[in-house]
XYZ file of C-alpha atoms in Angstrom:
400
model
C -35.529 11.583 -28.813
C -33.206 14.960 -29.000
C -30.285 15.888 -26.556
C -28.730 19.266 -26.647
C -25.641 20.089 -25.660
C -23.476 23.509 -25.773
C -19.552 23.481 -25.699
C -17.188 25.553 -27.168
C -15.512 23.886 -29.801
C -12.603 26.285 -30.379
C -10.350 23.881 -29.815
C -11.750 20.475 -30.431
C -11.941 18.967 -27.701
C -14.076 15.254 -27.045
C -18.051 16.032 -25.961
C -18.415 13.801 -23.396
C -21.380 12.609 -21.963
C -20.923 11.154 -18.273
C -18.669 7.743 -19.734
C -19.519 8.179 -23.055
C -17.696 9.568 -25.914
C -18.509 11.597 -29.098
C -16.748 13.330 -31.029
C -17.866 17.177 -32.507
C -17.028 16.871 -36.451
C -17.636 13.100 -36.744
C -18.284 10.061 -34.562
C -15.366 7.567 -34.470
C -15.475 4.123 -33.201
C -12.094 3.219 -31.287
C -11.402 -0.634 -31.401
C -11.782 -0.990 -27.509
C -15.677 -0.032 -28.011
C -18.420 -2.731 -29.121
C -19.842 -3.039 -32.303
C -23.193 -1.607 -32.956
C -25.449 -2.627 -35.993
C -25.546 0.283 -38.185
C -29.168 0.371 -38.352
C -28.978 1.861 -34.983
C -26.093 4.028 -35.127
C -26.824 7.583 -33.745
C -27.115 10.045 -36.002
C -25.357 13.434 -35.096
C -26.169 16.863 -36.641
C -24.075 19.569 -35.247
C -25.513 23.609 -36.210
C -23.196 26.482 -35.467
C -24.989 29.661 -33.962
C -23.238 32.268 -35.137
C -25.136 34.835 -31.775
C -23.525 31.697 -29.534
C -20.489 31.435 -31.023
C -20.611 28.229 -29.913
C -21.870 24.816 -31.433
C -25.689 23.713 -31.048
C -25.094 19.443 -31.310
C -28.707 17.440 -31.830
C -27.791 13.875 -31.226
C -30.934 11.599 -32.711
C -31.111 8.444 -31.446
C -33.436 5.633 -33.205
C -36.019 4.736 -31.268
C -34.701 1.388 -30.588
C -31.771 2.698 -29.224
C -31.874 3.765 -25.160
C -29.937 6.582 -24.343
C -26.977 6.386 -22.830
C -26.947 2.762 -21.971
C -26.480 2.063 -25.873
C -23.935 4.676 -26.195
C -20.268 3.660 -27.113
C -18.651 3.252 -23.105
C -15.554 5.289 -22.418
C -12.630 2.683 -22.356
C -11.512 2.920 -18.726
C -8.402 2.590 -16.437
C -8.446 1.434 -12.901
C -8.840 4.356 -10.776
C -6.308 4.532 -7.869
C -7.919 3.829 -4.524
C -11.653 2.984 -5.643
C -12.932 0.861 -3.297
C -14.911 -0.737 -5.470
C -11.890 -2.338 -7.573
C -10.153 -3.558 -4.551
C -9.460 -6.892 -5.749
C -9.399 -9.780 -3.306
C -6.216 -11.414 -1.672
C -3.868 -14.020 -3.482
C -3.732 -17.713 -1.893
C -0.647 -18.409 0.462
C -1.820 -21.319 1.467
C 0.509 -24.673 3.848
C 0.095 -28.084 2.517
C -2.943 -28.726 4.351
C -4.320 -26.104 2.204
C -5.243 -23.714 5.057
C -4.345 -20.262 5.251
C -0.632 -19.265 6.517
C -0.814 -17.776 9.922
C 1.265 -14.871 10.002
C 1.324 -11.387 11.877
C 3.701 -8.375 10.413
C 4.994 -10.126 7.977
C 8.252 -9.405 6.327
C 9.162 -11.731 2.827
C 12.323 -11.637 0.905
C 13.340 -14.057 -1.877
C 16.591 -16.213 -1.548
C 17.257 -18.444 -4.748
C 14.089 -19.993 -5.802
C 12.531 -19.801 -2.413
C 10.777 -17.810 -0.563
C 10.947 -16.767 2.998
C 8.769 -15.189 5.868
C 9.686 -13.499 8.816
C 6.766 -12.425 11.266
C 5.413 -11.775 14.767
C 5.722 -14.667 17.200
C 8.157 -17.121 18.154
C 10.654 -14.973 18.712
C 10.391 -14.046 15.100
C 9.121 -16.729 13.377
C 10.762 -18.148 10.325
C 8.483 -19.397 7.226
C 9.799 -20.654 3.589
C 7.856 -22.046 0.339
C 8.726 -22.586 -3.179
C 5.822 -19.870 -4.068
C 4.405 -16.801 -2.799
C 1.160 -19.163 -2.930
C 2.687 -21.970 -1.437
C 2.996 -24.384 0.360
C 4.062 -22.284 3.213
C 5.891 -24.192 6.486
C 7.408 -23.190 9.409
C 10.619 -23.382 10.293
C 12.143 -22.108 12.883
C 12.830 -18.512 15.075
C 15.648 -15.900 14.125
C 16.359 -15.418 18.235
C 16.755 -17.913 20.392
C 15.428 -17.627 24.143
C 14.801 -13.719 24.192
C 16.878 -10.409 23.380
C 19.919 -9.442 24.672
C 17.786 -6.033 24.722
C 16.809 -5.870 28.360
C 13.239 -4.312 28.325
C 9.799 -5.863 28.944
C 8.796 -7.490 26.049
C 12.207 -8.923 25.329
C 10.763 -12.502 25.142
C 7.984 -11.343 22.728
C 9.564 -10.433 19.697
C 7.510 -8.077 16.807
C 7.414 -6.712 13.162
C 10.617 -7.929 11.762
C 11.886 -6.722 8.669
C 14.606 -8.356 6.318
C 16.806 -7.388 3.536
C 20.020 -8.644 2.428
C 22.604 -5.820 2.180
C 26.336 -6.996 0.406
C 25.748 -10.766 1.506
C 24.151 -10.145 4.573
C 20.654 -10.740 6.062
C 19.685 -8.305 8.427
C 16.907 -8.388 10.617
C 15.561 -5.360 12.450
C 12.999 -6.631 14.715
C 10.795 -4.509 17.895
C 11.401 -4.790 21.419
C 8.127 -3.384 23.761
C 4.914 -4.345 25.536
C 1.576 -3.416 24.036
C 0.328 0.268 24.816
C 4.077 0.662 26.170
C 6.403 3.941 24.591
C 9.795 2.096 26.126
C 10.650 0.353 23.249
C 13.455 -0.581 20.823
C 14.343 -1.529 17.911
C 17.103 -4.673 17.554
C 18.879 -6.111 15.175
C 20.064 -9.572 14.083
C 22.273 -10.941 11.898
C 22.839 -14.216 9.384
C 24.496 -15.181 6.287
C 22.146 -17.950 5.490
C 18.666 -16.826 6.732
C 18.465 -20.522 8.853
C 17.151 -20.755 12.049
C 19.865 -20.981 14.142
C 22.307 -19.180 11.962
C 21.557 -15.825 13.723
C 23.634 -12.666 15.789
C 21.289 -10.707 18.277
C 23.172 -7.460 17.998
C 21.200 -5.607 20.363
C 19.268 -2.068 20.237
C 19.828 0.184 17.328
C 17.893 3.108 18.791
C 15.668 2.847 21.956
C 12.430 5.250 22.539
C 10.570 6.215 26.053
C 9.745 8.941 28.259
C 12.406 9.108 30.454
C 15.201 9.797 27.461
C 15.894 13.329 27.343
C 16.325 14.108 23.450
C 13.632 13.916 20.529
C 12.389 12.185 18.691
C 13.365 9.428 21.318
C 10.833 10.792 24.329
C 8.444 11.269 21.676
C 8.562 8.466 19.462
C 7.460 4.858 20.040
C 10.728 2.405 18.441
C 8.596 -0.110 16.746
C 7.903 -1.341 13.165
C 11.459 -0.802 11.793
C 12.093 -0.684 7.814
C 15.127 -0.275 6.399
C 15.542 1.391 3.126
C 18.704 1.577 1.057
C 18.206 4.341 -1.837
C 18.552 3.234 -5.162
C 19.992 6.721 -6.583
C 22.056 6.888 -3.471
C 22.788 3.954 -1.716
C 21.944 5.747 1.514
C 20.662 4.072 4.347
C 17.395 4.865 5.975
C 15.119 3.669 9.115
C 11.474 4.417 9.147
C 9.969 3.266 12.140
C 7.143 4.628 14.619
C 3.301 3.505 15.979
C 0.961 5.949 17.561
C 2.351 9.095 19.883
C 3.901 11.200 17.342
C 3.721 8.415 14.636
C 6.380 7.851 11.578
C 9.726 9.185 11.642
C 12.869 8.659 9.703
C 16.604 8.495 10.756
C 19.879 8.145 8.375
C 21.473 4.734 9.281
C 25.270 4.957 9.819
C 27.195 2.589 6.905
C 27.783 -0.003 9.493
C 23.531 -0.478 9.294
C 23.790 -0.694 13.370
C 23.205 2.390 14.568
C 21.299 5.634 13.615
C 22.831 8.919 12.426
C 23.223 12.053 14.420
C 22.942 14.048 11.050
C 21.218 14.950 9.228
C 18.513 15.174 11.824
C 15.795 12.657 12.211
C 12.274 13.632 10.257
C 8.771 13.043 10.926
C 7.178 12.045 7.297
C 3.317 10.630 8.425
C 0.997 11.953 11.414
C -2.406 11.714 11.896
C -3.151 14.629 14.056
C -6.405 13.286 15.386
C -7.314 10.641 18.577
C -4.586 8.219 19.423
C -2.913 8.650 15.931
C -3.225 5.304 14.864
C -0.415 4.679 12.467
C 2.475 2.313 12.415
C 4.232 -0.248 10.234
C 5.850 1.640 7.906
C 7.710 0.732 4.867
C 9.364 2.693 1.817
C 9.894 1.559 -1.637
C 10.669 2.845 -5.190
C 8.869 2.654 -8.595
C 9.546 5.059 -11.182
C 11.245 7.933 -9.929
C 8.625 7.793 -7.077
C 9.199 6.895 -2.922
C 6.192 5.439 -1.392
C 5.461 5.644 2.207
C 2.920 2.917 3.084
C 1.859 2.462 6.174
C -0.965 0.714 8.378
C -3.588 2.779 9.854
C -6.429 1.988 12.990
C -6.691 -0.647 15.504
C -4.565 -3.688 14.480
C -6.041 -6.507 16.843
C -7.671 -7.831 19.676
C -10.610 -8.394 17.772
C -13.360 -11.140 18.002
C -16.696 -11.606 16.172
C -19.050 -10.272 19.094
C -17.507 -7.086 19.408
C -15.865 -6.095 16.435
C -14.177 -2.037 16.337
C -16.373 0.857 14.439
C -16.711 0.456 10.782
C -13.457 2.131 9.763
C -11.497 2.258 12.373
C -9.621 -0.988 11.961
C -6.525 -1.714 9.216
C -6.274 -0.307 6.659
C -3.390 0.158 4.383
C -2.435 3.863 3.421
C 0.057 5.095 1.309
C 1.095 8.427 -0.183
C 4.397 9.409 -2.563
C 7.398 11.703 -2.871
C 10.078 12.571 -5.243
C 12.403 12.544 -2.095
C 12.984 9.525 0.133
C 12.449 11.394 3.125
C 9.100 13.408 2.304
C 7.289 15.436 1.726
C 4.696 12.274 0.946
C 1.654 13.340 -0.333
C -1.863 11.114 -1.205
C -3.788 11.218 -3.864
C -5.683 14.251 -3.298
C -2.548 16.220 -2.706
C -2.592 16.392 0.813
C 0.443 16.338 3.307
C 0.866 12.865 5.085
C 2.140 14.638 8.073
C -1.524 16.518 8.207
C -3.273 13.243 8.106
C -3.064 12.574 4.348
C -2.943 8.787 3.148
C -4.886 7.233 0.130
C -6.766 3.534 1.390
C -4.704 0.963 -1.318
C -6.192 -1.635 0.755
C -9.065 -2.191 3.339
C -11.879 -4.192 4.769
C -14.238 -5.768 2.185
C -16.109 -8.854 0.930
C -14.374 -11.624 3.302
C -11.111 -9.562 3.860
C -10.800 -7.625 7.467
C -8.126 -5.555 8.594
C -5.266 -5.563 6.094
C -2.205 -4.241 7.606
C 1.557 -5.160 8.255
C 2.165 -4.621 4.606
C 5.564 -4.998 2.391
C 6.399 -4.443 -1.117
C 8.690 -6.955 -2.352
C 10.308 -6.990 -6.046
C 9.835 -10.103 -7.858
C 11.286 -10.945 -10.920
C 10.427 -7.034 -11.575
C 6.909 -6.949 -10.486
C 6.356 -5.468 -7.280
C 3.833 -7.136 -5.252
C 2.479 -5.846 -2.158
C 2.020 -8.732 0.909
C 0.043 -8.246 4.208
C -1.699 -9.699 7.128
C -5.342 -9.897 7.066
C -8.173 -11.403 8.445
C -10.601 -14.072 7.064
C -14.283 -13.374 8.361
C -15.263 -16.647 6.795
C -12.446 -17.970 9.506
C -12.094 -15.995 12.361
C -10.730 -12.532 13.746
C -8.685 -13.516 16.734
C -5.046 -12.488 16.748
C -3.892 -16.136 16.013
C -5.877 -16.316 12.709
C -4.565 -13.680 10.838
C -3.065 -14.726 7.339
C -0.835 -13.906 4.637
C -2.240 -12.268 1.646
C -0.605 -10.671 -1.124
C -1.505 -9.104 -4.624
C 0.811 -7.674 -7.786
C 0.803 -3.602 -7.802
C -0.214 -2.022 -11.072
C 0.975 1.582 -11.208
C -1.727 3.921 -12.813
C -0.260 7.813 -13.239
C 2.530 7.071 -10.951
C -0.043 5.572 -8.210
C -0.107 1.917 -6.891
C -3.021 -0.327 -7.815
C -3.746 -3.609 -6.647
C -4.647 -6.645 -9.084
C -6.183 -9.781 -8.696
């Protein structure tokens, strides 16, 4: 059996056959590739024609040997957002060994222990020794409801925590579903405790009826606060739906939002109700990633379950700037509808979303709600999942 193939050779460069190797002047066996008896080693001739210019290479193969499946297989690297590696969620289980109910999650490490902050309960309060458990409930960060008086005051959502110079904040959301009157509040502690918390009130408030942009425009949900590394500058990325993700400059004080620089729009989907929200910034390697959560978030149930597509998913793209321009993968413009799928729907796993990055020990992991089909798809049995990132080329990969 004879395959031909032309290339110019000019400057040496690998033949490649679709994930196979070989080399022009000799063939070379890396360590990463198997061992092959040598009785059925390819044999390759290579013939220069000199009218060509270009080399004429007859690769022989013994009869016993298949072509290409016998080939030597082109070691690979994970390929950034292919579905097909998605690996599946880690365990965070409680000591019943069930799943840990959680919506919007927020986690941040104190000591040796880990904490959870979610939708619910007026922000409800987790801990466990491990990001796998066993994960218990302990309390709420507000007690009764919000000194923020809008509807939904009662009904806390999306927190997000950091500590800042001793501090815990906790931004939290303020609204009623399908609503645009929203805000975004903030809480206080030095201990993280149930209990131990301020209510501070509205940082910045959104509706119709508000005069200036982005705040008639804008929907004040899914806050994230983001303190640059290279500049210790303060930033809040917040938005879901209507004109999506936008960005304000905190004040020092972490309590209120700049007047300048101006506030900036850094994710859009153009199309239908632009479904995205819960957005959240981090920083790996001279790189700012903007993830957020794209499609329908909820209200699910088995008999009637959203388009294929349409639910969770979790998007990302990157920027050399904290504040955009965030591209995906392909290049495009996450303010054009760009956004690479890290994470989606498959095997068991349904609608990730409500995604974090948190450091650990310096491996950043990203964490997430998602939805056991095995279990159920109702609001109440979503579940915290989480997986390390591997960074391929600058671009976030998920591991088992």
């Amino acid at each position: 059996m004879i395959h031909e193939v032309y290339r110019d050779f000019s400057t040496y460069e690998q033949l490649e056959f679709p994930g196979y190797l070989l080399l022009p002047d000799e063939v070379t066996f890396e360590t990463s590739y198997p061992t092959i008896p040598s009785s059925t080693l390819p044999q390759v001739k290579m013939m220069w024609q000199s009218s060509l210019s270009i080399p004429l290479l007859f690769l022989t193969l013994p009869s016993a040997l298949s072509f290409p499946s016998q080939l030597f297989p082109r070691a690979t690297t994970p390929t950034p957002f292919d579905s097909s590696s998605w690996p599946l969620p880690r365990n965070a289980t409680t000591s019943k060994n069930t799943g840990f109910q959680i919506h919007d999650p927020s986690l941040i490490k104190s000591g040796s222990t880990y904490y959870s902050f979610s939708t619910g309960n007026l922000i409800s309060i987790g801990s466990a020794p491990s990001l796998s458990g066993p994960w218990k409930h302990l309390g709420s960060v507000i007690s009764g409801k919000s000194i923020i008086n809008l509807p939904g005051n009662n009904d806390l959502w999306a927190p997000d925590v950091h500590l800042v110079n001793g501090l815990f904040y906790c931004y939290y959301a303020v609204s009623a579903f399908g609503s645009q009157t929203s805000a975004i509040g903030l809480a206080t502690s030095s201990t993280l405790a149930p209990g131990s918390w301020t209510d501070l009130g509205a940082v910045f408030t959104s509706g119709s009826n508000i005069k200036s942009s982005p705040a008639s425009i804008t929907n004040a949900i899914d806050p994230n606060l983001f303190i640059d590394p290279a500049t210790q500058k303060p930033y809040l990325t917040y938005g879901s739906f209507w004109a999506d993700i936008w960005q304000f400059h905190l004040n020092a004080d972490l309590k209120s939002v700049a007047t300048s620089p101006a506030a900036v729009q850094v994710s859009e989907d153009p199309l239908g109700t632009r479904p995205e929200e819960g957005s959240f910034l981090s920083y790996n390697g001279g790189y700012y990633y903007l993830w957020f959560s794209h499609g329908i978030c909820c209200g699910f149930s088995t008999t009637s379950l959203p388009a294929a597509g349409t639910e969770y998913s979790i998007r990302v793209g990157r920027s050399k700037s904290p504040s955009g321009p965030f591209l995906d993968y392909t290049g495009k413009d996450l303010k054009v509808g760009g956004g690479s799928i890290a994470f989606g729907s498959h095997s068991y796993v349904y609608a990730p979303g409500g995604q974090g990055v948190l450091t650990d020990n310096g491996q950043d992991i990203l964490y997430y709600h998602y939805f056991n089909k095995n279990v159920g798809v109702t609001d109440s049995q979503a579940i915290l999942g989480w997986n390390p990132i591997s960074y391929v080329n600058g671009w976030p990969v998920l591991v088992s």
